[in-house]
């Protein structure tokens, strides 16, 4: 097989197997989700399929790489510093803790670490939905130091998610207030709505506000909040069960726009 070797990669929840020459050059790749083998040179078709035989399951399409869509081309032209797609869940908190970790010994845990754990758990749950035709972006920076914790884009529309760390605590929601345990209620739902409004302005599309309660012991909602959906982290898959709002091409175009840092300037 002229030394062809198969190299697996995984990025943003998607697996791809590259078929490489001994010098590292790619001659083809196999996308499991799309069941497609993309060939850069058709004269190596038999060798490539032989190398991939142990990894291929079921029928696959074999041919040249598909022509990139306008959304894909826009993504490819982004400078790495302007591409927000690689942001990790809680990216801003991770950076803040690296720069100022705080005292080694303190009477109470650093609240930033609780917030980070909640955003990471939520981000992991959202990233699992990628196979359902959805895209998730994390820790999107807004002017003034604010940020959108997570933005979910899929057939069911766009959702701006704000995460409230509530592990093992009782949560009371009475629009616009939310309270943890015996703490003083805060007008958190107004903040969630404001973030979604800014995202709607930036993307020129309707963005639905969602408050995510991470790990609560019990939740009490006195009445359905105005326009805000309140979910626990276990209920996040419900967002993937809605559809009929956006076509796949619209999802890709909005994802390409949302991952560009320039989109969020001036909102």
mmCIF file of C-alpha atoms in Angstrom:
data_model
loop_
_atom_site.group_PDB
_atom_site.id
_atom_site.type_symbol
_atom_site.label_atom_id
_atom_site.label_comp_id
_atom_site.label_asym_id
_atom_site.label_seq_id
_atom_site.Cartn_x
_atom_site.Cartn_y
_atom_site.Cartn_z
ATOM 1 C CA UNK A 1 0.000 0.000 0.000
ATOM 2 C CA UNK A 2 3.012 2.265 -0.483
ATOM 3 C CA UNK A 3 3.159 2.763 3.278
ATOM 4 C CA UNK A 4 -0.220 4.478 3.575
ATOM 5 C CA UNK A 5 -1.230 4.901 7.193
ATOM 6 C CA UNK A 6 -4.470 5.917 8.892
ATOM 7 C CA UNK A 7 -4.375 8.704 11.482
ATOM 8 C CA UNK A 8 -7.507 9.323 13.600
ATOM 9 C CA UNK A 9 -8.389 12.855 14.715
ATOM 10 C CA UNK A 10 -11.241 14.292 16.752
ATOM 11 C CA UNK A 11 -12.285 17.940 16.863
ATOM 12 C CA UNK A 12 -15.464 19.499 18.297
ATOM 13 C CA UNK A 13 -16.958 16.069 18.819
ATOM 14 C CA UNK A 14 -16.473 14.876 15.219
ATOM 15 C CA UNK A 15 -14.196 12.011 14.235
ATOM 16 C CA UNK A 16 -12.218 11.946 10.998
ATOM 17 C CA UNK A 17 -9.643 9.413 9.785
ATOM 18 C CA UNK A 18 -6.878 10.759 7.547
ATOM 19 C CA UNK A 19 -4.999 8.516 5.114
ATOM 20 C CA UNK A 20 -1.408 9.747 4.906
ATOM 21 C CA UNK A 21 1.717 9.107 2.857
ATOM 22 C CA UNK A 22 4.995 8.202 4.613
ATOM 23 C CA UNK A 23 6.030 11.886 4.448
ATOM 24 C CA UNK A 24 2.832 12.911 6.237
ATOM 25 C CA UNK A 25 0.955 14.265 3.220
ATOM 26 C CA UNK A 26 -2.772 13.535 3.105
ATOM 27 C CA UNK A 27 -4.277 11.592 0.211
ATOM 28 C CA UNK A 28 -7.794 11.091 1.618
ATOM 29 C CA UNK A 29 -9.965 11.254 4.714
ATOM 30 C CA UNK A 30 -12.967 9.343 6.041
ATOM 31 C CA UNK A 31 -15.762 11.229 7.827
ATOM 32 C CA UNK A 32 -17.735 8.737 9.909
ATOM 33 C CA UNK A 33 -20.786 10.943 10.461
ATOM 34 C CA UNK A 34 -21.158 11.742 6.766
ATOM 35 C CA UNK A 35 -20.192 8.183 5.711
ATOM 36 C CA UNK A 36 -17.925 9.698 3.081
ATOM 37 C CA UNK A 37 -14.378 9.031 1.873
ATOM 38 C CA UNK A 38 -12.913 12.154 0.251
ATOM 39 C CA UNK A 39 -10.089 11.434 -2.217
ATOM 40 C CA UNK A 40 -7.519 14.033 -3.205
ATOM 41 C CA UNK A 41 -6.278 11.760 -5.996
ATOM 42 C CA UNK A 42 -8.547 9.199 -7.642
ATOM 43 C CA UNK A 43 -5.605 7.084 -8.824
ATOM 44 C CA UNK A 44 -5.068 5.915 -5.233
ATOM 45 C CA UNK A 45 -8.717 4.901 -4.699
ATOM 46 C CA UNK A 46 -8.031 1.156 -4.297
ATOM 47 C CA UNK A 47 -5.119 1.699 -1.908
ATOM 48 C CA UNK A 48 -7.049 4.177 0.216
ATOM 49 C CA UNK A 49 -10.082 1.911 0.523
ATOM 50 C CA UNK A 50 -7.828 -0.998 1.445
ATOM 51 C CA UNK A 51 -6.166 1.052 4.195
ATOM 52 C CA UNK A 52 -9.550 2.186 5.537
ATOM 53 C CA UNK A 53 -11.209 -1.241 5.298
ATOM 54 C CA UNK A 54 -10.755 -2.089 9.021
ATOM 55 C CA UNK A 55 -12.402 1.205 10.023
ATOM 56 C CA UNK A 56 -15.299 1.584 7.570
ATOM 57 C CA UNK A 57 -18.718 0.370 8.672
ATOM 58 C CA UNK A 58 -21.572 0.155 6.208
ATOM 59 C CA UNK A 59 -21.844 1.785 2.773
ATOM 60 C CA UNK A 60 -19.866 4.964 2.109
ATOM 61 C CA UNK A 61 -19.702 7.590 -0.624
ATOM 62 C CA UNK A 62 -16.289 7.797 -2.309
ATOM 63 C CA UNK A 63 -15.211 10.777 -4.370
ATOM 64 C CA UNK A 64 -13.456 14.144 -4.393
ATOM 65 C CA UNK A 65 -13.951 16.462 -1.421
ATOM 66 C CA UNK A 66 -17.267 18.331 -1.536
ATOM 67 C CA UNK A 67 -17.212 21.942 -2.695
ATOM 68 C CA UNK A 68 -17.156 24.163 0.417
ATOM 69 C CA UNK A 69 -20.275 26.165 1.154
ATOM 70 C CA UNK A 70 -20.133 29.972 1.528
ATOM 71 C CA UNK A 71 -20.308 29.477 5.314
ATOM 72 C CA UNK A 72 -17.339 27.103 5.239
ATOM 73 C CA UNK A 73 -15.341 29.495 3.081
ATOM 74 C CA UNK A 74 -16.067 32.339 5.503
ATOM 75 C CA UNK A 75 -14.869 30.169 8.375
ATOM 76 C CA UNK A 76 -11.645 29.266 6.575
ATOM 77 C CA UNK A 77 -10.789 32.927 6.036
ATOM 78 C CA UNK A 78 -10.976 33.747 9.752
ATOM 79 C CA UNK A 79 -7.712 34.646 11.465
ATOM 80 C CA UNK A 80 -7.103 32.216 14.364
ATOM 81 C CA UNK A 81 -7.228 35.094 16.870
ATOM 82 C CA UNK A 82 -10.713 36.015 15.622
ATOM 83 C CA UNK A 83 -12.146 32.491 15.626
ATOM 84 C CA UNK A 84 -14.161 31.875 18.812
ATOM 85 C CA UNK A 85 -15.017 28.247 18.000
ATOM 86 C CA UNK A 86 -11.981 26.838 19.902
ATOM 87 C CA UNK A 87 -13.104 28.565 23.117
ATOM 88 C CA UNK A 88 -13.435 26.066 25.957
ATOM 89 C CA UNK A 89 -16.464 26.106 28.263
ATOM 90 C CA UNK A 90 -15.718 28.743 30.882
ATOM 91 C CA UNK A 91 -12.809 30.109 28.830
ATOM 92 C CA UNK A 92 -12.965 33.535 30.461
ATOM 93 C CA UNK A 93 -12.977 32.018 33.961
ATOM 94 C CA UNK A 94 -10.063 29.751 33.100
ATOM 95 C CA UNK A 95 -8.020 32.731 31.947
ATOM 96 C CA UNK A 96 -8.983 34.759 35.037
ATOM 97 C CA UNK A 97 -7.986 31.948 37.392
ATOM 98 C CA UNK A 98 -4.674 31.483 35.611
ATOM 99 C CA UNK A 99 -3.881 35.185 35.942
ATOM 100 C CA UNK A 100 -5.127 35.571 39.515
ATOM 101 C CA UNK A 101 -5.589 32.185 41.209
ATOM 102 C CA UNK A 102 -6.303 33.739 44.583
ATOM 103 C CA UNK A 103 -4.955 32.712 48.008
ATOM 104 C CA UNK A 104 -3.910 29.087 48.398
ATOM 105 C CA UNK A 105 -5.841 28.809 51.673
ATOM 106 C CA UNK A 106 -9.192 30.500 52.188
ATOM 107 C CA UNK A 107 -12.158 29.831 54.440
ATOM 108 C CA UNK A 108 -14.629 29.587 51.572
ATOM 109 C CA UNK A 109 -14.093 28.092 48.121
ATOM 110 C CA UNK A 110 -13.467 30.568 45.331
ATOM 111 C CA UNK A 111 -16.904 31.160 43.716
ATOM 112 C CA UNK A 112 -15.193 31.385 40.333
ATOM 113 C CA UNK A 113 -14.294 27.710 40.596
ATOM 114 C CA UNK A 114 -17.911 26.738 41.258
ATOM 115 C CA UNK A 115 -18.995 28.803 38.273
ATOM 116 C CA UNK A 116 -16.290 27.216 36.123
ATOM 117 C CA UNK A 117 -17.317 23.672 37.099
ATOM 118 C CA UNK A 118 -20.939 24.472 36.237
ATOM 119 C CA UNK A 119 -20.053 25.938 32.836
ATOM 120 C CA UNK A 120 -17.763 23.022 32.034
ATOM 121 C CA UNK A 121 -20.448 20.469 32.880
ATOM 122 C CA UNK A 122 -22.992 22.370 30.817
ATOM 123 C CA UNK A 123 -20.560 22.740 27.920
ATOM 124 C CA UNK A 124 -19.809 19.009 27.928
ATOM 125 C CA UNK A 125 -23.527 18.217 27.784
ATOM 126 C CA UNK A 126 -24.043 20.660 24.905
ATOM 127 C CA UNK A 127 -21.066 19.356 22.928
ATOM 128 C CA UNK A 128 -22.667 15.905 23.005
ATOM 129 C CA UNK A 129 -25.526 17.331 20.930
ATOM 130 C CA UNK A 130 -23.265 18.122 17.945
ATOM 131 C CA UNK A 131 -24.306 14.917 16.174
ATOM 132 C CA UNK A 132 -27.920 16.138 16.108
ATOM 133 C CA UNK A 133 -27.060 18.894 13.627
ATOM 134 C CA UNK A 134 -26.344 21.513 16.285
ATOM 135 C CA UNK A 135 -23.335 23.724 16.966
ATOM 136 C CA UNK A 136 -22.284 25.139 20.347
ATOM 137 C CA UNK A 137 -19.997 28.091 20.997
ATOM 138 C CA UNK A 138 -18.676 28.817 24.483
ATOM 139 C CA UNK A 139 -17.761 31.938 26.447
ATOM 140 C CA UNK A 140 -18.530 34.525 23.756
ATOM 141 C CA UNK A 141 -17.080 37.915 24.794
ATOM 142 C CA UNK A 142 -19.314 40.988 24.745
ATOM 143 C CA UNK A 143 -18.248 44.623 25.048
ATOM 144 C CA UNK A 144 -18.035 45.853 28.630
ATOM 145 C CA UNK A 145 -16.645 42.611 30.023
ATOM 146 C CA UNK A 146 -19.872 40.634 29.757
ATOM 147 C CA UNK A 147 -20.141 37.313 27.942
ATOM 148 C CA UNK A 148 -22.604 34.727 26.756
ATOM 149 C CA UNK A 149 -21.825 31.486 28.587
ATOM 150 C CA UNK A 150 -22.983 29.237 25.726
ATOM 151 C CA UNK A 151 -24.677 29.774 22.363
ATOM 152 C CA UNK A 152 -26.512 26.812 20.821
ATOM 153 C CA UNK A 153 -27.405 26.917 17.119
ATOM 154 C CA UNK A 154 -29.519 24.215 15.521
ATOM 155 C CA UNK A 155 -32.700 23.329 13.619
ATOM 156 C CA UNK A 156 -34.765 24.484 16.587
ATOM 157 C CA UNK A 157 -33.274 27.986 16.519
ATOM 158 C CA UNK A 158 -30.684 29.894 18.526
ATOM 159 C CA UNK A 159 -30.380 29.763 22.310
ATOM 160 C CA UNK A 160 -28.259 31.962 24.590
ATOM 161 C CA UNK A 161 -27.592 29.996 27.778
ATOM 162 C CA UNK A 162 -26.643 31.519 31.120
ATOM 163 C CA UNK A 163 -25.451 29.007 33.744
ATOM 164 C CA UNK A 164 -26.237 29.344 37.441
ATOM 165 C CA UNK A 165 -24.111 27.090 39.725
ATOM 166 C CA UNK A 166 -26.617 25.431 42.056
ATOM 167 C CA UNK A 167 -25.048 22.137 43.065
ATOM 168 C CA UNK A 168 -27.031 20.592 45.931
ATOM 169 C CA UNK A 169 -29.012 23.788 46.582
ATOM 170 C CA UNK A 170 -32.669 24.745 46.417
ATOM 171 C CA UNK A 171 -33.480 27.266 43.693
ATOM 172 C CA UNK A 172 -36.460 29.619 43.651
ATOM 173 C CA UNK A 173 -37.375 31.458 40.456
ATOM 174 C CA UNK A 174 -39.935 34.272 40.502
ATOM 175 C CA UNK A 175 -39.475 36.386 37.388
ATOM 176 C CA UNK A 176 -37.258 38.406 37.300
ATOM 177 C CA UNK A 177 -35.699 37.058 40.508
ATOM 178 C CA UNK A 178 -33.730 33.880 41.170
ATOM 179 C CA UNK A 179 -32.402 32.790 44.554
ATOM 180 C CA UNK A 180 -30.121 30.023 45.787
ATOM 181 C CA UNK A 181 -31.000 28.614 49.199
ATOM 182 C CA UNK A 182 -31.432 31.451 51.691
ATOM 183 C CA UNK A 183 -29.484 33.979 49.671
ATOM 184 C CA UNK A 184 -31.016 37.275 48.634
ATOM 185 C CA UNK A 185 -32.843 36.934 45.284
ATOM 186 C CA UNK A 186 -31.229 38.639 42.290
ATOM 187 C CA UNK A 187 -32.867 39.871 39.052
ATOM 188 C CA UNK A 188 -30.973 37.238 37.082
ATOM 189 C CA UNK A 189 -33.657 36.683 34.450
ATOM 190 C CA UNK A 190 -33.325 40.300 33.298
ATOM 191 C CA UNK A 191 -29.618 39.594 32.698
ATOM 192 C CA UNK A 192 -30.444 36.424 30.745
ATOM 193 C CA UNK A 193 -32.915 38.313 28.550
ATOM 194 C CA UNK A 194 -30.454 41.148 27.975
ATOM 195 C CA UNK A 195 -27.740 38.743 26.811
ATOM 196 C CA UNK A 196 -30.151 37.104 24.350
ATOM 197 C CA UNK A 197 -31.228 40.533 23.062
ATOM 198 C CA UNK A 198 -27.599 41.480 22.401
ATOM 199 C CA UNK A 199 -27.043 38.187 20.595
ATOM 200 C CA UNK A 200 -30.172 38.799 18.485
ATOM 201 C CA UNK A 201 -28.836 42.206 17.508
ATOM 202 C CA UNK A 202 -25.406 40.819 16.607
ATOM 203 C CA UNK A 203 -26.723 37.902 14.547
ATOM 204 C CA UNK A 204 -29.830 39.654 13.126
ATOM 205 C CA UNK A 205 -31.852 36.597 14.156
ATOM 206 C CA UNK A 206 -34.091 35.685 17.078
ATOM 207 C CA UNK A 207 -32.133 34.255 20.006
ATOM 208 C CA UNK A 208 -34.026 32.585 22.843
ATOM 209 C CA UNK A 209 -32.836 33.157 26.431
ATOM 210 C CA UNK A 210 -32.240 30.086 28.597
ATOM 211 C CA UNK A 211 -31.320 29.899 32.280
ATOM 212 C CA UNK A 212 -29.501 26.652 33.087
ATOM 213 C CA UNK A 213 -29.522 25.501 36.724
ATOM 214 C CA UNK A 214 -26.469 23.293 37.240
ATOM 215 C CA UNK A 215 -27.004 20.462 39.749
ATOM 216 C CA UNK A 216 -29.876 21.862 41.869
ATOM 217 C CA UNK A 217 -31.374 19.795 44.699
ATOM 218 C CA UNK A 218 -34.849 21.230 44.125
ATOM 219 C CA UNK A 219 -36.345 23.881 41.819
ATOM 220 C CA UNK A 220 -39.408 26.021 42.444
ATOM 221 C CA UNK A 221 -40.737 28.243 39.637
ATOM 222 C CA UNK A 222 -43.695 30.317 40.805
ATOM 223 C CA UNK A 223 -44.924 31.059 37.263
ATOM 224 C CA UNK A 224 -43.557 30.575 33.733
ATOM 225 C CA UNK A 225 -40.984 33.364 33.249
ATOM 226 C CA UNK A 226 -41.535 35.815 30.422
ATOM 227 C CA UNK A 227 -39.666 34.568 27.342
ATOM 228 C CA UNK A 228 -36.979 32.759 29.418
ATOM 229 C CA UNK A 229 -36.743 28.991 29.421
ATOM 230 C CA UNK A 230 -35.541 27.548 32.748
ATOM 231 C CA UNK A 231 -33.827 24.137 32.523
ATOM 232 C CA UNK A 232 -31.657 21.996 34.726
ATOM 233 C CA UNK A 233 -28.430 20.687 33.220
ATOM 234 C CA UNK A 234 -30.067 17.248 32.888
ATOM 235 C CA UNK A 235 -32.786 18.725 30.668
ATOM 236 C CA UNK A 236 -30.396 20.215 28.090
ATOM 237 C CA UNK A 237 -31.056 17.431 25.522
ATOM 238 C CA UNK A 238 -34.605 18.825 25.253
ATOM 239 C CA UNK A 239 -33.147 21.684 23.202
ATOM 240 C CA UNK A 240 -32.120 19.188 20.508
ATOM 241 C CA UNK A 241 -35.622 17.763 20.160
ATOM 242 C CA UNK A 242 -37.116 20.874 18.573
ATOM 243 C CA UNK A 243 -36.863 21.615 14.876
ATOM 244 C CA UNK A 244 -38.520 23.174 11.896
ATOM 245 C CA UNK A 245 -37.146 26.680 12.470
ATOM 246 C CA UNK A 246 -33.784 26.771 10.679
ATOM 247 C CA UNK A 247 -32.624 24.907 7.592
ATOM 248 C CA UNK A 248 -29.179 23.242 7.677
ATOM 249 C CA UNK A 249 -27.726 25.978 5.456
ATOM 250 C CA UNK A 250 -29.050 28.643 7.847
ATOM 251 C CA UNK A 251 -27.523 26.814 10.821
ATOM 252 C CA UNK A 252 -24.125 26.737 9.128
ATOM 253 C CA UNK A 253 -24.304 30.392 8.082
ATOM 254 C CA UNK A 254 -25.245 31.553 11.592
ATOM 255 C CA UNK A 255 -22.514 29.401 13.102
ATOM 256 C CA UNK A 256 -19.940 30.963 10.774
ATOM 257 C CA UNK A 257 -21.149 34.443 11.763
ATOM 258 C CA UNK A 258 -21.270 33.720 15.501
ATOM 259 C CA UNK A 259 -17.743 32.311 15.683
ATOM 260 C CA UNK A 260 -16.270 35.547 14.259
ATOM 261 C CA UNK A 261 -15.115 37.855 17.065
ATOM 262 C CA UNK A 262 -16.001 40.903 14.962
ATOM 263 C CA UNK A 263 -19.685 39.916 15.074
ATOM 264 C CA UNK A 264 -19.854 40.719 18.779
ATOM 265 C CA UNK A 265 -18.138 44.106 18.696
ATOM 266 C CA UNK A 266 -20.453 47.023 19.279
ATOM 267 C CA UNK A 267 -23.453 45.067 20.616
#
